Each structure stands twice: as structure tokens, then as C-alpha cells.
């Protein structure tokens, strides 16, 4: 890798950082403000849990990608055949289009706040802006652009801190989880998880890492990028919930602007709109990139090359994707409802990519010398199973649209603690194992280099 040290560092940590921060998008901002307004700090534990779960997913993704040197979709296709990857493609692209709708609506909403133009007009403008960014070649240097956009979201944290939230209630919301076995409650939990966990992040990070052809020795640095992005993600999302808890009107945007205005004065509209626009465009770009990467890996289309023919194919897919995502946003301008639906679909449609990812990680033939221990495999499948069970519980309760067990409050601390311990065990255990293997490989490479040099 050429360039100075900082450039090389950014090249390694950017995929994980962007995949984490891109989850702070229009879907998250709009829906989490609504959650804060409706439930105050009650669901903060879901944010903490989802962030930890997403760190696990992205670390798993980076490990499989850097060990194999291939994207996750390509690995699934080669190892498990087209039937399984077809389900993965269908669910991922469906999720991508649902999320793209709310991203375009969010970008349009931010432009409406700034300009006063009708929302349908600004959604069309947002579609053109997103197309212009991607088609103009900004995708070639997408990392630097997206990292800059992601950091603008930290302004939300400053506003939330200045609003002086009740620290004790915030801490209680994070550290004392509870759950009700009802459709209404579980749907909120799943929708929040869907704002923070999406299949596009898996395929974006995987394709980005594989495309850069990074050596396995960069694995621990990739982990660090994921953790840094997850920290920013959690701080911003918590700040958004705090902002929602401080508003006194169901009109989400109007309420947020009132809170922002009390903190930053006349610049409130600019601060809010900049964060919402940045999050929307960042995620919209990542969604389009991950869609191209997924199709390229599965059908060996090589859409991300500089070939004029391939770029034309990629352009057609991008245009069709933006139109498909824009139509729901133009038809239904209820952004809270669209954010809720997109969150539910995102969580449900992450199941197949996660199963494929876990199968790859547990496959000794794929991981080679980096194969996981039995304990790590058990931890992995425990976490994946919990995620699947949450989705099945919501599906079961949604059939009659009424609670099957009534509004029963159950102690969830034990189950959540078990899953959290499994995630922590994976992160700590794999960092230790991978760290030792990477050191051994570096020593081996250095020895080969010295031996070759001595023989010259």
C-alpha cells in the first residue's frame, strides 16, 4: 500500500467505520426521535444491545472477508450454491429498496426544512443529488466522502448534552432492560434493531475490504475501525432519543427544531438539516454500492470496474434502484410510518445474510488456519439464533395482530446477559486468537523477506 501512514490507516479502518456509522441514517433519526417522544428512555437498552450485536456482525464479516480475500456473497455462492444465495439476494435487495425510500424521504425532508419547498419536490431533488454523486465517480473515493459526512452527525450529540437530560433515567434505560410479549412492544424493539442492523452494511464492508485486497495482517485494525464507528453510532443514536424525549409535539421535525433552536439559536434548521441530509446521502450511497457489489459477486458481472460497458450496466441498476426507492417516498409522505416499516423489513431480511455469514465462519474449510474454536462457533450460533427468534416471535404475534400471551412483562436480563456474554466472548476471544495469528504471519513474512534479501 502506497501513501503516507494516515492514508494507509484510513484505507483499512474506513470500511468498518462507514458500515457502522451509515446506520445513523434517516430511518434511525426519524424513528428514534419518535421513540424518544413516545417512550422517553425506555428503549435505550435496545440501542446498546443492537450496537453490540452489529459490532459482532461486522467483525465476523471482516474476518471471513480478509481470510478468504473474497466478498461474502461470492463465498456463499461458491460454497453453498445458488439456491441459498438467491434467497439472500432477494431479501437484501428488498431491504435495500425499503431503506432507500426513507433515505430519499429524509434527504428531501432536510431540503424542505432549509428551502421551504414542498416535500415531493425536494424528494425528486434528493433523487437527482444521489444519482449525481454516485454516477459522477464519487464512488471511486467514497470512503473519504462518507467518513466526512458521518462525522457531521456528532453535532446531534452536542445538542443532546446541552439539553441536560436526566442522567439517572438515561442510565436506567440503558442498563435495565425489560420486554413485553406483545406485538406493539416487540414491533418497536425489532424496528429499532432494524434502524441499526441492515444487510447492506454486511455486503458494503465485505466488498470494500475485498476490493482493496488488504492483507490478513490488517484484520485487527479493521476491528478497530468497526469499534470506533460503533461508538459514534451509539452516541449519536442515544442523543437522538434524548432529543425526542425533550420534544412536546407529535410533529417530529417541528419538535426537534424547537429543541435545536433552544440550544443553537437561529442555526437550528441548518444543524438539523445537515445531520439528516448527511445521514441520508451517506446511507443511500452505501446502499447503492452494496447492491452493485452483491450483484457483481453473485453473477460475476464485475460492475465496479472501469469498463465502459460495465459502467453502463451499473448506471442502469443505480437509476432503477433510485426510482424504485423513490416511488414509495413520493406516494406516502408519512416519514415516521415509512421509517417504522423499513426498520421491520431491515431486521427480518438480515436473517438470511446472517445465516450465510455464520455458516462461512463455522466452516473450517473456508477459514483455514484461522478456523474458529468450538466455543467461538457456539457463541456465534447462539447470537444468530437469538436474532432469528426475535423475528419469529414478532411474526407469530403479528398473525392475529393481537398479543397471544397478553401484555406479560418478563424478566429479560438473564437472556440478554447470556447473549451479551456470547458477543463479548467472541470479540475478546477472536481478537486474542487473531492477534496471535497475525503476529505469527508478520514474523513469517519478515523472515522470508530477510532470507530472500540475504540470498541476493
Coordinates of C-alpha atoms in Angstrom, one line a residue:
X1 CA 0.0 0.0 0.0
X2 CA 1.4 3.3 -1.1
X3 CA 1.0 6.7 0.6
X4 CA 1.6 8.0 4.0
X5 CA 0.8 6.2 7.2
X6 CA -2.5 8.1 7.8
X7 CA -3.8 7.3 4.3
X8 CA -3.0 3.6 4.8
X9 CA -4.7 3.6 8.2
X10 CA -7.8 5.2 6.8
X11 CA -7.9 2.7 3.9
X12 CA -8.1 -0.2 6.5
X13 CA -10.5 1.3 9.1
X14 CA -12.8 3.1 6.7
X15 CA -15.0 0.1 5.6
X16 CA -15.9 -0.9 9.2
X17 CA -16.2 2.7 10.3
X18 CA -18.5 3.6 7.5
X19 CA -20.6 0.4 7.8
X20 CA -21.2 1.2 11.4
X21 CA -21.9 5.0 11.1
X22 CA -24.1 4.6 8.0
X23 CA -26.7 3.1 10.2
X24 CA -27.3 6.6 11.7
X25 CA -29.5 7.4 8.7
X26 CA -32.9 9.0 8.0
X27 CA -34.6 5.8 9.2
X28 CA -32.7 5.9 12.6
X29 CA -33.0 9.7 13.0
X30 CA -36.8 9.9 12.3
X31 CA -37.8 6.8 14.1
X32 CA -35.6 7.2 17.1
X33 CA -36.9 10.8 17.6
X34 CA -40.4 9.3 17.6
X35 CA -39.4 6.6 20.1
X36 CA -37.9 9.2 22.4
X37 CA -41.1 11.3 22.2
X38 CA -43.4 8.3 22.8
X39 CA -41.4 6.2 25.3
X40 CA -38.7 8.6 26.6
X41 CA -35.6 6.5 27.6
X42 CA -37.3 3.1 28.0
X43 CA -35.8 1.6 24.8
X44 CA -32.2 2.8 25.2
X45 CA -31.2 -0.8 26.1
X46 CA -32.2 -1.9 22.6
X47 CA -29.7 0.7 21.2
X48 CA -26.9 -0.6 23.4
X49 CA -27.8 -4.3 22.6
X50 CA -28.2 -3.6 18.8
X51 CA -24.9 -1.8 18.7
X52 CA -23.0 -4.6 20.3
X53 CA -24.7 -7.1 18.0
X54 CA -23.8 -5.1 15.0
X55 CA -20.1 -5.0 16.1
X56 CA -20.2 -8.7 16.3
X57 CA -21.7 -9.0 12.8
X58 CA -19.2 -6.6 11.2
X59 CA -16.2 -8.2 12.9
X60 CA -17.5 -11.6 11.6
X61 CA -17.8 -10.1 8.1
X62 CA -14.3 -8.6 8.1
X63 CA -12.7 -11.8 9.4
X64 CA -14.3 -14.0 6.8
X65 CA -13.5 -11.5 4.0
X66 CA -9.9 -10.9 4.9
X67 CA -9.2 -14.6 5.5
X68 CA -10.7 -15.6 2.1
X69 CA -9.9 -12.5 0.1
X70 CA -13.4 -12.6 -1.3
X71 CA -16.8 -10.9 -0.7
X72 CA -19.3 -12.6 1.5
X73 CA -21.8 -13.1 -1.4
X74 CA -19.2 -14.7 -3.6
X75 CA -18.2 -17.0 -0.8
X76 CA -21.8 -18.1 -0.1
X77 CA -22.3 -18.7 -3.9
X78 CA -19.2 -20.8 -4.3
X79 CA -19.7 -22.7 -1.1
X80 CA -23.4 -23.3 -0.7
X81 CA -24.8 -22.9 -4.3
X82 CA -27.3 -20.5 -6.0
X83 CA -30.4 -21.6 -4.1
X84 CA -29.2 -20.1 -0.8
X85 CA -27.6 -17.1 -2.4
X86 CA -30.9 -16.4 -4.3
X87 CA -32.8 -16.0 -1.1
X88 CA -30.0 -13.8 0.2
X89 CA -30.2 -11.6 -2.9
X90 CA -34.0 -11.3 -2.8
X91 CA -34.1 -10.3 0.9
X92 CA -31.1 -8.0 0.8
X93 CA -32.3 -6.0 -2.3
X94 CA -35.8 -5.8 -0.9
X95 CA -34.4 -4.4 2.3
X96 CA -32.2 -2.0 0.4
X97 CA -35.1 -0.6 -1.6
X98 CA -37.2 -0.1 1.6
X99 CA -34.4 1.7 3.3
X100 CA -33.6 3.7 0.1
X101 CA -37.1 5.1 0.3
X102 CA -36.7 6.5 3.7
X103 CA -33.2 7.8 2.9
X104 CA -34.6 9.8 -0.1
X105 CA -37.5 11.0 2.1
X106 CA -35.1 12.0 4.8
X107 CA -32.8 13.9 2.3
X108 CA -35.9 15.6 0.9
X109 CA -37.2 16.5 4.3
X110 CA -33.9 18.2 5.2
X111 CA -34.0 20.2 2.0
X112 CA -37.6 21.2 2.8
X113 CA -36.5 22.5 6.2
X114 CA -33.8 24.6 4.5
X115 CA -35.7 25.8 1.5
X116 CA -39.4 25.6 2.3
X117 CA -40.1 23.8 -1.0
X118 CA -42.9 21.0 -1.0
X119 CA -41.6 17.6 0.2
X120 CA -42.4 15.9 -3.1
X121 CA -40.3 18.4 -5.0
X122 CA -37.4 18.0 -2.6
X123 CA -37.6 14.2 -2.7
X124 CA -37.1 14.5 -6.5
X125 CA -34.2 16.8 -6.0
X126 CA -32.7 14.3 -3.5
X127 CA -33.0 11.5 -6.1
X128 CA -31.1 13.6 -8.6
X129 CA -28.4 14.6 -6.0
X130 CA -27.9 10.9 -5.0
X131 CA -27.7 9.9 -8.7
X132 CA -25.2 12.7 -9.4
X133 CA -22.9 11.7 -6.5
X134 CA -22.8 8.1 -7.5
X135 CA -22.6 8.5 -11.3
X136 CA -20.1 11.3 -11.2
X137 CA -17.4 9.0 -9.9
X138 CA -17.6 9.9 -6.3
X139 CA -17.9 6.1 -5.7
X140 CA -14.2 5.8 -6.5
X141 CA -13.3 7.9 -3.5
X142 CA -16.4 7.0 -1.5
X143 CA -14.5 6.3 1.8
X144 CA -13.2 9.8 2.4
X145 CA -16.5 11.4 1.4
X146 CA -18.6 9.2 3.6
X147 CA -16.4 9.4 6.6
X148 CA -16.6 13.2 6.5
X149 CA -20.4 13.0 6.2
X150 CA -20.6 10.6 9.1
X151 CA -18.7 12.9 11.5
X152 CA -21.2 15.7 10.9
X153 CA -23.7 13.7 12.9
X154 CA -21.7 14.4 16.1
X155 CA -23.5 17.8 16.2
X156 CA -26.5 15.9 17.4
X157 CA -24.6 14.7 20.4
X158 CA -23.6 18.2 21.4
X159 CA -27.2 19.4 21.2
X160 CA -28.4 16.5 23.3
X161 CA -25.8 17.1 26.0
X162 CA -26.7 20.8 26.1
X163 CA -30.4 19.9 26.7
X164 CA -29.3 18.5 30.1
X165 CA -31.1 15.1 30.0
X166 CA -31.8 13.3 33.3
X167 CA -28.7 11.1 33.6
X168 CA -30.2 8.6 36.1
X169 CA -33.2 7.9 33.7
X170 CA -30.8 7.6 30.7
X171 CA -28.6 5.1 32.6
X172 CA -31.7 3.1 33.8
X173 CA -32.9 2.9 30.2
X174 CA -29.6 1.5 29.0
X175 CA -28.8 -0.8 31.9
X176 CA -32.3 -2.1 33.0
X177 CA -33.9 -3.9 30.0
X178 CA -37.5 -5.3 30.1
X179 CA -39.7 -6.7 27.4
X180 CA -43.4 -7.3 26.9
X181 CA -44.7 -10.2 24.9
X182 CA -47.0 -8.2 22.7
X183 CA -47.0 -7.2 19.1
X184 CA -46.8 -3.5 19.8
X185 CA -43.8 -3.8 22.2
X186 CA -41.8 -6.3 20.1
X187 CA -42.5 -4.4 16.9
X188 CA -40.8 -1.3 18.4
X189 CA -37.9 -3.4 19.6
X190 CA -37.5 -5.0 16.1
X191 CA -37.9 -1.7 14.3
X192 CA -35.2 -0.1 16.5
X193 CA -32.9 -3.0 15.8
X194 CA -33.7 -2.6 12.1
X195 CA -32.5 1.0 12.1
X196 CA -29.1 -0.2 13.4
X197 CA -28.7 -3.6 11.8
X198 CA -29.1 -4.0 8.0
X199 CA -27.9 -6.4 5.4
X200 CA -26.4 -3.7 3.2
X201 CA -23.7 -2.9 5.8
X202 CA -22.5 -6.5 5.6
X203 CA -22.1 -6.5 1.8
X204 CA -20.8 -3.0 1.7
X205 CA -18.0 -3.7 4.2
X206 CA -17.2 -7.1 2.7
X207 CA -17.0 -5.8 -0.9
X208 CA -14.9 -2.8 0.1
X209 CA -12.4 -4.9 2.0
X210 CA -12.1 -7.5 -0.7
X211 CA -11.8 -4.8 -3.4
X212 CA -8.8 -3.2 -1.6
X213 CA -7.1 -6.6 -1.5
X214 CA -5.9 -5.9 2.1
X215 CA -3.6 -8.5 3.7
X216 CA -4.7 -10.6 6.6
X217 CA -2.4 -8.6 8.9
X218 CA -4.8 -5.7 8.7
X219 CA -7.5 -7.6 10.5
X220 CA -7.1 -6.1 14.0
X221 CA -7.0 -2.6 12.5
X222 CA -10.3 -3.4 10.7
X223 CA -11.7 -4.4 14.1
X224 CA -10.7 -1.1 15.5
X225 CA -12.5 0.8 12.7
X226 CA -15.7 -1.1 13.5
X227 CA -15.4 -0.3 17.2
X228 CA -14.8 3.4 16.5
X229 CA -17.8 3.6 14.1
X230 CA -20.0 1.7 16.6
X231 CA -19.1 4.2 19.4
X232 CA -20.1 7.1 17.2
X233 CA -23.2 5.2 16.2
X234 CA -24.3 4.6 19.7
X235 CA -23.5 8.2 20.9
X236 CA -25.5 9.7 18.1
X237 CA -28.5 7.4 18.3
X238 CA -28.7 7.9 22.1
X239 CA -28.5 11.6 21.5
X240 CA -31.4 11.4 19.0
X241 CA -33.5 9.6 21.5
X242 CA -32.7 12.2 24.2
X243 CA -33.7 14.9 21.7
X244 CA -37.0 13.1 21.1
X245 CA -37.6 12.8 24.8
X246 CA -37.3 16.6 25.1
X247 CA -39.9 17.5 22.5
X248 CA -43.6 18.2 23.3
X249 CA -45.3 17.7 20.0
X250 CA -46.0 14.7 17.8
X251 CA -44.8 16.6 14.8
X252 CA -41.3 15.1 14.9
X253 CA -39.4 17.7 12.7
X254 CA -41.1 20.7 14.3
X255 CA -40.4 19.4 17.8
X256 CA -36.7 18.6 17.0
X257 CA -36.3 22.1 15.6
X258 CA -37.7 23.6 18.8
X259 CA -35.2 21.7 20.9
X260 CA -32.3 22.6 18.5
X261 CA -33.3 26.2 18.4
X262 CA -33.2 26.4 22.2
X263 CA -29.6 25.1 22.1
X264 CA -28.1 26.7 18.9
X265 CA -30.4 29.6 18.2
X266 CA -31.1 30.5 14.6
X267 CA -28.7 27.9 13.3
X268 CA -31.1 25.1 14.4
X269 CA -32.5 24.4 10.9
X270 CA -29.1 24.2 9.4
X271 CA -27.7 21.9 12.1
X272 CA -30.7 19.5 12.0
X273 CA -30.9 19.5 8.2
X274 CA -27.2 19.0 7.7
X275 CA -27.2 15.9 10.0
X276 CA -30.3 14.5 8.4
X277 CA -29.1 15.2 4.9
X278 CA -25.6 13.7 5.6
X279 CA -27.0 10.6 7.2
X280 CA -29.5 10.1 4.3
X281 CA -27.0 10.6 1.5
X282 CA -24.3 8.6 3.3
X283 CA -26.6 5.6 3.7
X284 CA -28.1 6.0 0.2
X285 CA -24.7 5.8 -1.4
X286 CA -23.7 2.8 0.7
X287 CA -27.0 1.0 -0.2
X288 CA -26.4 1.6 -3.9
X289 CA -22.8 0.5 -3.6
X290 CA -23.7 -2.7 -1.7
X291 CA -26.4 -3.5 -4.3
X292 CA -23.9 -3.3 -7.1
X293 CA -21.4 -5.3 -5.1
X294 CA -23.9 -8.0 -4.3
X295 CA -25.0 -8.4 -8.0
X296 CA -21.3 -8.3 -9.1
X297 CA -20.2 -11.1 -6.7
X298 CA -23.2 -13.4 -7.3
X299 CA -23.4 -13.1 -11.1
X300 CA -19.7 -12.3 -11.7
X301 CA -20.7 -9.2 -13.5
X302 CA -17.8 -7.0 -12.3
X303 CA -20.0 -3.9 -12.3
X304 CA -17.5 -2.0 -10.2
X305 CA -14.7 -2.0 -12.8
X306 CA -13.8 0.9 -15.1
X307 CA -15.1 -0.9 -18.3
X308 CA -17.5 1.5 -20.2
X309 CA -19.9 -1.4 -20.8
X310 CA -19.9 -2.5 -17.2
X311 CA -20.3 1.1 -16.0
X312 CA -23.3 1.4 -18.3
X313 CA -24.8 -1.7 -16.7
X314 CA -24.1 -0.3 -13.2
X315 CA -25.7 3.0 -14.2
X316 CA -28.9 1.3 -15.3
X317 CA -29.0 -0.6 -12.0
X318 CA -28.4 2.6 -10.0
X319 CA -31.1 4.5 -11.8
X320 CA -33.6 1.7 -11.5
X321 CA -32.8 1.4 -7.8
X322 CA -33.2 5.1 -7.1
X323 CA -36.6 5.1 -9.0
X324 CA -37.8 2.0 -7.1
X325 CA -36.8 3.6 -3.8
X326 CA -38.2 7.0 -4.7
X327 CA -41.7 5.8 -5.7
X328 CA -42.8 4.8 -2.1
X329 CA -41.3 8.1 -0.8
X330 CA -43.3 10.1 -3.3
X331 CA -46.6 8.2 -2.8
X332 CA -46.6 8.1 1.1
X333 CA -45.0 11.2 2.8
X334 CA -45.6 9.8 6.3
X335 CA -41.9 9.6 7.2
X336 CA -42.5 8.0 10.6
X337 CA -44.6 5.2 9.2
X338 CA -42.1 4.5 6.3
X339 CA -39.2 4.5 8.8
X340 CA -41.1 2.0 11.0
X341 CA -41.8 -0.3 8.1
X342 CA -38.3 0.0 6.8
X343 CA -36.9 -0.9 10.2
X344 CA -39.0 -4.0 10.5
X345 CA -38.1 -5.2 7.0
X346 CA -34.4 -4.5 7.5
X347 CA -34.3 -6.7 10.6
X348 CA -36.3 -9.5 9.1
X349 CA -34.3 -9.5 5.9
X350 CA -31.0 -9.6 7.7
X351 CA -31.7 -13.2 8.7
X352 CA -30.5 -15.0 5.5
X353 CA -27.2 -13.0 5.2
X354 CA -26.5 -13.7 8.9
X355 CA -27.1 -17.4 8.5
X356 CA -24.8 -17.5 5.4
X357 CA -22.2 -15.5 7.3
X358 CA -22.3 -17.8 10.3
X359 CA -22.0 -20.9 8.1
X360 CA -18.9 -19.4 6.4
X361 CA -17.3 -18.6 9.8
X362 CA -18.1 -22.0 11.2
X363 CA -16.7 -23.8 8.1
X364 CA -13.1 -24.9 8.8
X365 CA -12.6 -25.4 5.0
X366 CA -13.3 -21.7 4.5
X367 CA -11.4 -20.3 7.5
X368 CA -8.3 -22.5 7.1
X369 CA -5.7 -21.7 9.8
X370 CA -8.0 -19.0 11.2
X371 CA -10.7 -21.6 11.9
X372 CA -12.8 -20.9 15.0
X373 CA -12.8 -23.0 18.1
X374 CA -15.9 -24.9 19.2
X375 CA -16.6 -22.3 21.9
X376 CA -16.5 -19.5 19.3
X377 CA -18.8 -21.4 17.0
X378 CA -21.3 -21.9 19.8
X379 CA -21.1 -18.2 20.7
X380 CA -21.8 -17.3 17.1
X381 CA -24.8 -19.6 16.6
X382 CA -26.2 -18.5 20.0
X383 CA -26.2 -14.9 18.9
X384 CA -27.6 -15.7 15.4
X385 CA -30.3 -17.9 16.9
X386 CA -31.4 -15.2 19.3
X387 CA -31.7 -12.7 16.5
X388 CA -33.8 -15.2 14.5
X389 CA -36.0 -16.0 17.5
X390 CA -36.8 -12.3 17.9
X391 CA -38.0 -12.1 14.3
X392 CA -40.0 -15.3 14.6
X393 CA -41.7 -14.0 17.8
X394 CA -42.8 -10.9 16.1
X395 CA -44.0 -12.8 13.1
X396 CA -46.1 -15.2 15.3
X397 CA -47.6 -12.3 17.2
X398 CA -48.4 -10.4 14.1
X399 CA -50.6 -13.1 12.6
X400 CA -53.7 -12.1 14.6
X401 CA -52.2 -8.7 15.3
X402 CA -53.0 -9.2 19.0
X403 CA -50.8 -10.4 21.9
X404 CA -51.0 -14.2 22.2
X405 CA -49.9 -14.1 25.8
X406 CA -51.3 -10.8 26.8
X407 CA -49.2 -7.9 27.9
X408 CA -46.9 -10.0 30.0
X409 CA -43.8 -8.4 31.4
X410 CA -41.0 -10.9 31.7
X411 CA -37.5 -10.6 33.2
X412 CA -35.3 -10.4 30.2
X413 CA -32.0 -9.6 32.0
X414 CA -30.9 -13.2 32.1
X415 CA -31.4 -14.0 28.4
X416 CA -29.9 -10.7 27.3
X417 CA -27.0 -11.1 29.6
X418 CA -26.3 -14.6 28.1
X419 CA -26.3 -13.1 24.6
X420 CA -24.1 -10.2 25.6
X421 CA -21.6 -12.5 27.2
X422 CA -21.6 -14.6 24.0
X423 CA -20.9 -11.4 21.9
X424 CA -18.2 -10.3 24.4
X425 CA -16.6 -13.7 24.4
X426 CA -16.5 -13.7 20.6
X427 CA -15.0 -10.2 20.4
X428 CA -12.4 -10.8 23.1
X429 CA -11.6 -14.4 22.2
X430 CA -11.2 -13.7 18.5
X431 CA -9.1 -10.6 19.0
X432 CA -6.7 -12.6 21.0
X433 CA -6.6 -15.6 18.6
X434 CA -6.5 -13.4 15.5
X435 CA -3.9 -11.1 17.1
X436 CA -1.5 -14.0 17.8
X437 CA -2.0 -15.5 14.3
X438 CA -1.4 -12.1 12.7
X439 CA 1.8 -11.6 14.7
X440 CA 3.0 -15.0 13.6
X441 CA 2.2 -14.3 10.0
X442 CA 4.0 -10.9 10.2
X443 CA 7.1 -12.7 11.7
X444 CA 6.9 -15.3 8.9
X445 CA 6.7 -12.6 6.2
X446 CA 9.6 -10.7 7.8
X447 CA 11.7 -13.9 7.9
X448 CA 11.0 -14.7 4.3
X449 CA 11.9 -11.1 3.3
X450 CA 15.2 -11.2 5.2
X451 CA 16.0 -14.7 3.8
X452 CA 15.4 -13.5 0.2
X453 CA 17.4 -10.4 0.7
X454 CA 20.3 -12.3 2.1
X455 CA 20.3 -14.6 -0.9
X456 CA 20.6 -11.7 -3.4

